[in-house]
């Protein structure tokens, strides 16, 4: 299966754009350049203005930084008359705020996604004109029947496990993207779990009791996302991440139980942190919430039930060695 990517292409006086990797709407936009056309950014939207009709929304992006980058690429294609442009790899360093080490360069997503450190700016972008669709399938957190011999192969990861483990570890170290759900002295790869969770995901709520049990033995870092509950989950996530790290787990638990968070605790930086988590979730092509990985960067296979017993057995099975 071909992976999505961002394309800006000139064809016979038409500008064809599809931000399949970084946009939200995930559709193709074709603009006729016969009449005067000017591209501009309005907030986190890329728009086109014509002399003979209303403005057109080309694409919506999760952050203004991504919209600005898309505008730059599209404008350059128009002015330079370059037949085909894809969003350049180097631009990703402006988008992915998790990246830390400036000497690391990892080509990901068919060479479009670069793991470059140093960037502290928020950003990363999803696709073009059309209705936004949820891209994640919800995966039950309750036990599902297992076949005697699991024949299903685990999907190939977008990023090799060791580099993904470093990415997640760097994000945790920054202190603003995750909830320190449980901590123990041994935080090695075999004793650490990373979980992407949406507070409005029913399976995440069911899984929480299992996660508590796992937290008695393993170090657990939880990344709040809003891929299911959208704005509602975004508000919860930003409020939790605005709490001091020592209080985040308690407030996350309260949020899962429906307790209203105190007003005035959130900030734009915390909101952006949840948005960045969402973009990493999408860029890594995770299929649903909760998504669980070990400290070695390996995702739990889909056939493993989301129970403390099954996950503990998987962690201790040596599959990550």
mmCIF file of C-alpha atoms in Angstrom:
data_model
loop_
_atom_site.group_PDB
_atom_site.id
_atom_site.type_symbol
_atom_site.label_atom_id
_atom_site.label_comp_id
_atom_site.label_asym_id
_atom_site.label_seq_id
_atom_site.Cartn_x
_atom_site.Cartn_y
_atom_site.Cartn_z
ATOM 1 C CA UNK A 1 0.000 0.000 0.000
ATOM 2 C CA UNK A 2 1.353 3.423 -0.951
ATOM 3 C CA UNK A 3 1.885 5.794 1.922
ATOM 4 C CA UNK A 4 0.294 9.248 1.753
ATOM 5 C CA UNK A 5 2.458 12.199 0.867
ATOM 6 C CA UNK A 6 2.185 15.916 0.125
ATOM 7 C CA UNK A 7 2.173 16.964 -3.534
ATOM 8 C CA UNK A 8 2.131 20.393 -5.188
ATOM 9 C CA UNK A 9 2.196 20.116 -8.982
ATOM 10 C CA UNK A 10 1.605 22.390 -11.990
ATOM 11 C CA UNK A 11 -0.240 20.773 -14.888
ATOM 12 C CA UNK A 12 -1.439 22.738 -17.926
ATOM 13 C CA UNK A 13 -2.175 25.995 -16.108
ATOM 14 C CA UNK A 14 -3.648 24.120 -13.174
ATOM 15 C CA UNK A 15 -2.143 23.889 -9.719
ATOM 16 C CA UNK A 16 -2.785 20.449 -8.247
ATOM 17 C CA UNK A 17 -2.343 20.096 -4.492
ATOM 18 C CA UNK A 18 -2.910 17.229 -2.134
ATOM 19 C CA UNK A 19 -1.517 17.317 1.393
ATOM 20 C CA UNK A 20 -2.075 13.625 1.988
ATOM 21 C CA UNK A 21 0.480 13.389 4.761
ATOM 22 C CA UNK A 22 0.157 16.661 6.599
ATOM 23 C CA UNK A 23 -3.309 18.046 5.864
ATOM 24 C CA UNK A 24 -6.574 17.443 7.683
ATOM 25 C CA UNK A 25 -9.109 17.224 4.850
ATOM 26 C CA UNK A 26 -7.141 14.654 2.830
ATOM 27 C CA UNK A 27 -8.549 15.602 -0.590
ATOM 28 C CA UNK A 28 -7.269 16.772 -3.955
ATOM 29 C CA UNK A 29 -7.560 20.462 -4.850
ATOM 30 C CA UNK A 30 -7.179 21.642 -8.466
ATOM 31 C CA UNK A 31 -6.958 25.405 -9.048
ATOM 32 C CA UNK A 32 -7.262 26.876 -12.540
ATOM 33 C CA UNK A 33 -4.673 29.593 -13.056
ATOM 34 C CA UNK A 34 -6.332 31.085 -16.138
ATOM 35 C CA UNK A 35 -7.613 33.967 -14.042
ATOM 36 C CA UNK A 36 -5.691 35.814 -11.379
ATOM 37 C CA UNK A 37 -5.065 33.569 -8.398
ATOM 38 C CA UNK A 38 -3.327 34.433 -5.145
ATOM 39 C CA UNK A 39 -2.607 32.014 -2.336
ATOM 40 C CA UNK A 40 -2.664 33.206 1.256
ATOM 41 C CA UNK A 41 -2.923 31.892 4.801
ATOM 42 C CA UNK A 42 -5.812 32.590 7.140
ATOM 43 C CA UNK A 43 -5.002 31.153 10.551
ATOM 44 C CA UNK A 44 -4.277 27.469 9.995
ATOM 45 C CA UNK A 45 -5.995 27.389 6.571
ATOM 46 C CA UNK A 46 -4.411 27.661 3.129
ATOM 47 C CA UNK A 47 -6.735 29.665 0.853
ATOM 48 C CA UNK A 48 -6.888 30.820 -2.767
ATOM 49 C CA UNK A 49 -8.290 34.183 -3.915
ATOM 50 C CA UNK A 50 -9.639 34.797 -7.415
ATOM 51 C CA UNK A 51 -10.977 37.877 -9.193
ATOM 52 C CA UNK A 52 -14.142 36.224 -10.455
ATOM 53 C CA UNK A 53 -15.384 34.103 -7.541
ATOM 54 C CA UNK A 54 -15.308 33.598 -3.798
ATOM 55 C CA UNK A 55 -12.179 32.530 -1.978
ATOM 56 C CA UNK A 56 -11.518 28.797 -1.783
ATOM 57 C CA UNK A 57 -10.195 26.856 1.204
ATOM 58 C CA UNK A 58 -7.440 24.679 -0.217
ATOM 59 C CA UNK A 59 -6.556 22.870 3.000
ATOM 60 C CA UNK A 60 -6.812 23.023 6.759
ATOM 61 C CA UNK A 61 -3.809 22.226 8.914
ATOM 62 C CA UNK A 62 -3.446 21.469 12.616
ATOM 63 C CA UNK A 63 -1.047 24.363 13.172
ATOM 64 C CA UNK A 64 -0.359 27.760 11.634
ATOM 65 C CA UNK A 65 3.281 26.762 11.141
ATOM 66 C CA UNK A 66 2.225 23.930 8.842
ATOM 67 C CA UNK A 67 -0.165 26.180 6.935
ATOM 68 C CA UNK A 68 2.616 28.734 6.469
ATOM 69 C CA UNK A 69 4.951 26.050 5.197
ATOM 70 C CA UNK A 70 2.355 24.786 2.717
ATOM 71 C CA UNK A 71 1.821 28.356 1.501
ATOM 72 C CA UNK A 72 5.550 28.728 0.910
ATOM 73 C CA UNK A 73 5.781 25.517 -1.106
ATOM 74 C CA UNK A 74 2.691 26.287 -3.211
ATOM 75 C CA UNK A 75 3.760 29.902 -3.840
ATOM 76 C CA UNK A 76 7.203 28.758 -4.895
ATOM 77 C CA UNK A 77 5.663 26.302 -7.346
ATOM 78 C CA UNK A 78 3.563 29.098 -8.841
ATOM 79 C CA UNK A 79 6.409 31.576 -9.172
ATOM 80 C CA UNK A 80 9.096 29.171 -10.349
ATOM 81 C CA UNK A 81 6.830 27.112 -12.622
ATOM 82 C CA UNK A 82 8.332 23.906 -11.277
ATOM 83 C CA UNK A 83 6.425 20.889 -12.690
ATOM 84 C CA UNK A 84 6.252 19.013 -9.439
ATOM 85 C CA UNK A 85 7.078 19.839 -5.878
ATOM 86 C CA UNK A 86 6.713 17.756 -2.800
ATOM 87 C CA UNK A 87 7.011 19.267 0.629
ATOM 88 C CA UNK A 88 10.744 19.203 1.269
ATOM 89 C CA UNK A 89 12.185 16.919 3.883
ATOM 90 C CA UNK A 90 14.146 19.698 5.537
ATOM 91 C CA UNK A 91 10.969 21.628 6.307
ATOM 92 C CA UNK A 92 9.910 18.933 8.744
ATOM 93 C CA UNK A 93 12.479 20.210 11.212
ATOM 94 C CA UNK A 94 10.240 23.255 11.695
ATOM 95 C CA UNK A 95 7.218 21.122 12.344
ATOM 96 C CA UNK A 96 8.062 18.295 14.704
ATOM 97 C CA UNK A 97 8.805 19.779 18.119
ATOM 98 C CA UNK A 98 9.702 16.470 19.740
ATOM 99 C CA UNK A 99 13.037 16.277 17.930
ATOM 100 C CA UNK A 100 16.027 17.019 20.106
ATOM 101 C CA UNK A 101 19.445 15.863 18.907
ATOM 102 C CA UNK A 102 20.680 18.106 16.065
ATOM 103 C CA UNK A 103 23.050 15.489 14.668
ATOM 104 C CA UNK A 104 20.355 12.890 13.984
ATOM 105 C CA UNK A 105 18.808 12.698 10.540
ATOM 106 C CA UNK A 106 16.247 9.988 9.940
ATOM 107 C CA UNK A 107 14.404 9.704 6.640
ATOM 108 C CA UNK A 108 10.866 8.551 7.273
ATOM 109 C CA UNK A 109 7.638 8.292 5.267
ATOM 110 C CA UNK A 110 9.273 7.780 1.877
ATOM 111 C CA UNK A 111 11.876 10.424 2.616
ATOM 112 C CA UNK A 112 9.370 13.138 3.519
ATOM 113 C CA UNK A 113 9.554 12.893 7.283
ATOM 114 C CA UNK A 114 12.886 13.941 8.797
ATOM 115 C CA UNK A 115 13.888 13.346 12.356
ATOM 116 C CA UNK A 116 16.101 16.391 12.976
ATOM 117 C CA UNK A 117 16.512 17.819 16.418
ATOM 118 C CA UNK A 118 16.836 21.326 17.609
ATOM 119 C CA UNK A 119 13.340 22.407 16.594
ATOM 120 C CA UNK A 120 11.287 23.616 19.532
ATOM 121 C CA UNK A 121 8.549 25.135 17.394
ATOM 122 C CA UNK A 122 5.234 23.286 17.413
ATOM 123 C CA UNK A 123 4.028 21.895 14.165
ATOM 124 C CA UNK A 124 3.397 19.096 11.767
ATOM 125 C CA UNK A 125 0.634 18.917 9.174
ATOM 126 C CA UNK A 126 -2.290 16.617 8.034
ATOM 127 C CA UNK A 127 -4.201 17.004 3.961
ATOM 128 C CA UNK A 128 -6.714 19.205 1.284
ATOM 129 C CA UNK A 129 -10.338 20.203 0.299
ATOM 130 C CA UNK A 130 -13.036 17.827 1.510
ATOM 131 C CA UNK A 131 -14.508 16.633 4.752
ATOM 132 C CA UNK A 132 -12.221 15.602 7.556
ATOM 133 C CA UNK A 133 -12.446 11.915 8.290
ATOM 134 C CA UNK A 134 -11.268 9.947 11.271
ATOM 135 C CA UNK A 135 -8.337 7.889 10.119
ATOM 136 C CA UNK A 136 -8.025 5.644 13.115
ATOM 137 C CA UNK A 137 -9.907 2.432 13.684
ATOM 138 C CA UNK A 138 -10.846 1.927 17.307
ATOM 139 C CA UNK A 139 -9.232 -1.172 18.657
ATOM 140 C CA UNK A 140 -10.914 -2.954 21.582
ATOM 141 C CA UNK A 141 -9.026 -2.837 24.849
ATOM 142 C CA UNK A 142 -10.959 -5.792 26.187
ATOM 143 C CA UNK A 143 -9.682 -9.316 25.541
ATOM 144 C CA UNK A 144 -10.385 -10.715 22.101
ATOM 145 C CA UNK A 145 -10.205 -14.394 21.140
ATOM 146 C CA UNK A 146 -6.733 -15.506 20.149
ATOM 147 C CA UNK A 147 -6.015 -18.148 17.576
ATOM 148 C CA UNK A 148 -3.701 -20.962 18.587
ATOM 149 C CA UNK A 149 -1.098 -19.760 16.092
ATOM 150 C CA UNK A 150 -1.339 -16.059 15.285
ATOM 151 C CA UNK A 151 -1.003 -15.918 11.512
ATOM 152 C CA UNK A 152 -1.414 -12.165 11.194
ATOM 153 C CA UNK A 153 1.817 -10.335 10.575
ATOM 154 C CA UNK A 154 2.459 -7.119 12.441
ATOM 155 C CA UNK A 155 2.435 -4.136 10.078
ATOM 156 C CA UNK A 156 5.788 -2.665 9.165
ATOM 157 C CA UNK A 157 6.544 0.342 11.399
ATOM 158 C CA UNK A 158 7.038 3.753 9.819
ATOM 159 C CA UNK A 159 10.083 4.398 11.996
ATOM 160 C CA UNK A 160 12.493 1.695 13.094
ATOM 161 C CA UNK A 161 11.923 0.801 16.768
ATOM 162 C CA UNK A 162 15.238 2.055 18.160
ATOM 163 C CA UNK A 163 14.728 5.489 16.635
ATOM 164 C CA UNK A 164 11.091 5.589 17.691
ATOM 165 C CA UNK A 165 12.147 4.736 21.238
ATOM 166 C CA UNK A 166 14.566 7.655 21.169
ATOM 167 C CA UNK A 167 11.867 9.966 19.806
ATOM 168 C CA UNK A 168 9.453 9.000 22.586
ATOM 169 C CA UNK A 169 12.135 9.198 25.238
ATOM 170 C CA UNK A 170 13.124 12.684 24.074
ATOM 171 C CA UNK A 171 9.477 13.785 24.185
ATOM 172 C CA UNK A 172 9.123 12.519 27.747
ATOM 173 C CA UNK A 173 12.336 14.290 28.760
ATOM 174 C CA UNK A 174 10.941 17.616 27.576
ATOM 175 C CA UNK A 175 8.260 17.319 30.226
ATOM 176 C CA UNK A 176 5.359 18.910 28.375
ATOM 177 C CA UNK A 177 3.929 16.184 26.144
ATOM 178 C CA UNK A 178 3.200 13.308 28.499
ATOM 179 C CA UNK A 179 1.614 12.194 31.748
ATOM 180 C CA UNK A 180 4.068 10.371 34.071
ATOM 181 C CA UNK A 181 1.523 7.655 34.776
ATOM 182 C CA UNK A 182 3.835 5.375 36.771
ATOM 183 C CA UNK A 183 7.538 5.509 37.596
ATOM 184 C CA UNK A 184 9.989 2.912 38.885
ATOM 185 C CA UNK A 185 13.732 2.782 39.360
ATOM 186 C CA UNK A 186 14.274 0.540 36.337
ATOM 187 C CA UNK A 187 13.241 2.526 33.251
ATOM 188 C CA UNK A 188 14.983 0.357 30.681
ATOM 189 C CA UNK A 189 13.308 -0.552 27.412
ATOM 190 C CA UNK A 190 11.998 -3.832 28.782
ATOM 191 C CA UNK A 191 10.468 -2.099 31.803
ATOM 192 C CA UNK A 192 8.860 0.927 30.141
ATOM 193 C CA UNK A 193 5.540 1.408 28.364
ATOM 194 C CA UNK A 194 4.421 4.307 26.166
ATOM 195 C CA UNK A 195 0.675 4.754 25.647
ATOM 196 C CA UNK A 196 -1.181 7.098 23.272
ATOM 197 C CA UNK A 197 -4.633 7.592 24.780
ATOM 198 C CA UNK A 198 -7.733 9.702 24.063
ATOM 199 C CA UNK A 199 -9.857 10.572 27.128
ATOM 200 C CA UNK A 200 -13.059 10.182 25.096
ATOM 201 C CA UNK A 201 -12.098 6.793 23.668
ATOM 202 C CA UNK A 202 -14.243 4.113 25.314
ATOM 203 C CA UNK A 203 -11.495 1.516 24.889
ATOM 204 C CA UNK A 204 -8.972 3.807 26.577
ATOM 205 C CA UNK A 205 -11.317 4.143 29.540
ATOM 206 C CA UNK A 206 -11.758 0.390 29.765
ATOM 207 C CA UNK A 207 -8.022 -0.100 29.469
ATOM 208 C CA UNK A 208 -7.258 2.271 32.345
ATOM 209 C CA UNK A 209 -7.798 -0.370 35.039
ATOM 210 C CA UNK A 210 -5.377 -2.674 33.207
ATOM 211 C CA UNK A 211 -2.881 0.167 32.905
ATOM 212 C CA UNK A 212 -3.053 0.745 36.652
ATOM 213 C CA UNK A 213 -2.058 -2.878 37.197
ATOM 214 C CA UNK A 214 0.792 -2.590 34.699
ATOM 215 C CA UNK A 215 1.895 0.603 36.438
ATOM 216 C CA UNK A 216 2.618 -1.389 39.582
ATOM 217 C CA UNK A 217 5.452 -3.089 37.716
ATOM 218 C CA UNK A 218 6.382 -0.891 34.761
ATOM 219 C CA UNK A 219 7.249 2.743 34.168
ATOM 220 C CA UNK A 220 4.383 4.166 32.090
ATOM 221 C CA UNK A 221 4.354 7.403 30.081
ATOM 222 C CA UNK A 222 0.988 8.412 28.607
ATOM 223 C CA UNK A 223 0.636 10.812 25.665
ATOM 224 C CA UNK A 224 -2.820 12.478 25.503
ATOM 225 C CA UNK A 225 -4.267 12.736 21.982
ATOM 226 C CA UNK A 226 -7.551 14.022 20.570
ATOM 227 C CA UNK A 227 -7.936 11.779 17.517
ATOM 228 C CA UNK A 228 -11.291 10.410 18.716
ATOM 229 C CA UNK A 229 -12.927 13.082 20.859
ATOM 230 C CA UNK A 230 -11.474 15.984 18.877
ATOM 231 C CA UNK A 231 -12.188 19.338 20.588
ATOM 232 C CA UNK A 232 -13.514 17.747 23.772
ATOM 233 C CA UNK A 233 -10.428 15.553 24.127
ATOM 234 C CA UNK A 234 -8.196 18.466 23.190
ATOM 235 C CA UNK A 235 -9.582 20.548 26.059
ATOM 236 C CA UNK A 236 -9.072 17.722 28.541
ATOM 237 C CA UNK A 237 -5.568 16.964 27.300
ATOM 238 C CA UNK A 238 -4.419 20.580 27.410
ATOM 239 C CA UNK A 239 -5.724 21.042 30.943
ATOM 240 C CA UNK A 240 -4.007 17.873 32.146
ATOM 241 C CA UNK A 241 -0.686 18.828 30.542
ATOM 242 C CA UNK A 242 -0.883 22.289 32.108
ATOM 243 C CA UNK A 243 -0.854 20.692 35.554
ATOM 244 C CA UNK A 244 2.477 20.132 37.347
ATOM 245 C CA UNK A 245 3.854 16.720 36.269
ATOM 246 C CA UNK A 246 3.264 15.225 39.723
ATOM 247 C CA UNK A 247 -0.464 16.052 39.494
ATOM 248 C CA UNK A 248 -1.148 15.010 35.897
ATOM 249 C CA UNK A 249 -1.899 11.351 36.570
ATOM 250 C CA UNK A 250 -4.506 12.174 39.219
ATOM 251 C CA UNK A 251 -6.219 14.673 36.937
ATOM 252 C CA UNK A 252 -6.101 12.256 34.003
ATOM 253 C CA UNK A 253 -7.864 9.674 36.169
ATOM 254 C CA UNK A 254 -10.494 12.237 37.151
ATOM 255 C CA UNK A 255 -11.020 13.208 33.514
ATOM 256 C CA UNK A 256 -11.640 9.570 32.558
ATOM 257 C CA UNK A 257 -14.266 9.449 35.303
ATOM 258 C CA UNK A 258 -16.003 12.542 33.933
ATOM 259 C CA UNK A 259 -14.781 15.024 36.554
ATOM 260 C CA UNK A 260 -14.760 18.574 35.166
ATOM 261 C CA UNK A 261 -11.295 20.113 35.137
ATOM 262 C CA UNK A 262 -10.791 23.445 36.938
ATOM 263 C CA UNK A 263 -11.220 26.462 34.668
ATOM 264 C CA UNK A 264 -8.305 28.665 33.765
ATOM 265 C CA UNK A 265 -5.585 26.035 33.967
ATOM 266 C CA UNK A 266 -5.026 25.577 30.243
ATOM 267 C CA UNK A 267 -2.721 27.565 27.970
ATOM 268 C CA UNK A 268 -1.965 27.744 24.276
ATOM 269 C CA UNK A 269 1.330 25.923 24.826
ATOM 270 C CA UNK A 270 -0.469 22.983 26.457
ATOM 271 C CA UNK A 271 -3.058 22.945 23.685
ATOM 272 C CA UNK A 272 -0.260 22.876 21.138
ATOM 273 C CA UNK A 273 1.382 19.973 22.961
ATOM 274 C CA UNK A 274 -1.747 17.840 22.474
ATOM 275 C CA UNK A 275 -1.870 18.904 18.820
ATOM 276 C CA UNK A 276 1.740 17.857 18.387
ATOM 277 C CA UNK A 277 0.952 14.481 19.970
ATOM 278 C CA UNK A 278 -1.869 14.095 17.441
ATOM 279 C CA UNK A 279 0.463 14.798 14.554
ATOM 280 C CA UNK A 280 3.087 12.335 15.737
ATOM 281 C CA UNK A 281 0.291 9.771 16.150
ATOM 282 C CA UNK A 282 -0.822 10.322 12.540
ATOM 283 C CA UNK A 283 2.665 10.548 11.069
ATOM 284 C CA UNK A 284 3.552 7.206 12.644
ATOM 285 C CA UNK A 285 0.319 5.787 11.172
ATOM 286 C CA UNK A 286 -0.976 4.309 14.403
ATOM 287 C CA UNK A 287 -4.342 2.664 13.825
ATOM 288 C CA UNK A 288 -6.304 3.408 16.961
ATOM 289 C CA UNK A 289 -6.358 4.243 20.625
ATOM 290 C CA UNK A 290 -5.016 3.114 22.923
ATOM 291 C CA UNK A 291 -1.737 2.533 21.085
ATOM 292 C CA UNK A 292 0.826 0.812 23.310
ATOM 293 C CA UNK A 293 4.575 0.499 22.775
ATOM 294 C CA UNK A 294 7.399 -0.826 24.885
ATOM 295 C CA UNK A 295 10.476 1.177 25.764
ATOM 296 C CA UNK A 296 12.319 -0.336 22.803
ATOM 297 C CA UNK A 297 9.914 1.369 20.405
ATOM 298 C CA UNK A 298 7.980 -1.780 19.480
ATOM 299 C CA UNK A 299 4.209 -1.559 19.144
ATOM 300 C CA UNK A 300 2.089 -4.221 20.807
ATOM 301 C CA UNK A 301 0.879 -6.614 18.068
ATOM 302 C CA UNK A 302 -2.799 -6.306 17.215
ATOM 303 C CA UNK A 303 -3.588 -9.848 18.299
ATOM 304 C CA UNK A 304 -2.382 -9.265 21.878
ATOM 305 C CA UNK A 305 -5.387 -8.610 24.172
ATOM 306 C CA UNK A 306 -5.226 -5.356 26.086
ATOM 307 C CA UNK A 307 -5.131 -6.978 29.501
ATOM 308 C CA UNK A 308 -2.448 -6.543 32.130
ATOM 309 C CA UNK A 309 -1.719 -10.271 32.078
ATOM 310 C CA UNK A 310 -1.332 -10.510 28.294
ATOM 311 C CA UNK A 311 0.730 -7.335 28.024
ATOM 312 C CA UNK A 312 2.981 -8.380 30.889
ATOM 313 C CA UNK A 313 3.580 -11.715 29.156
ATOM 314 C CA UNK A 314 4.410 -9.880 25.919
ATOM 315 C CA UNK A 315 6.820 -7.546 27.714
ATOM 316 C CA UNK A 316 8.616 -10.486 29.305
ATOM 317 C CA UNK A 317 8.569 -12.751 26.248
ATOM 318 C CA UNK A 318 11.839 -11.467 24.828
ATOM 319 C CA UNK A 319 10.246 -10.368 21.540
ATOM 320 C CA UNK A 320 11.884 -6.999 21.918
ATOM 321 C CA UNK A 321 15.382 -8.381 22.167
#
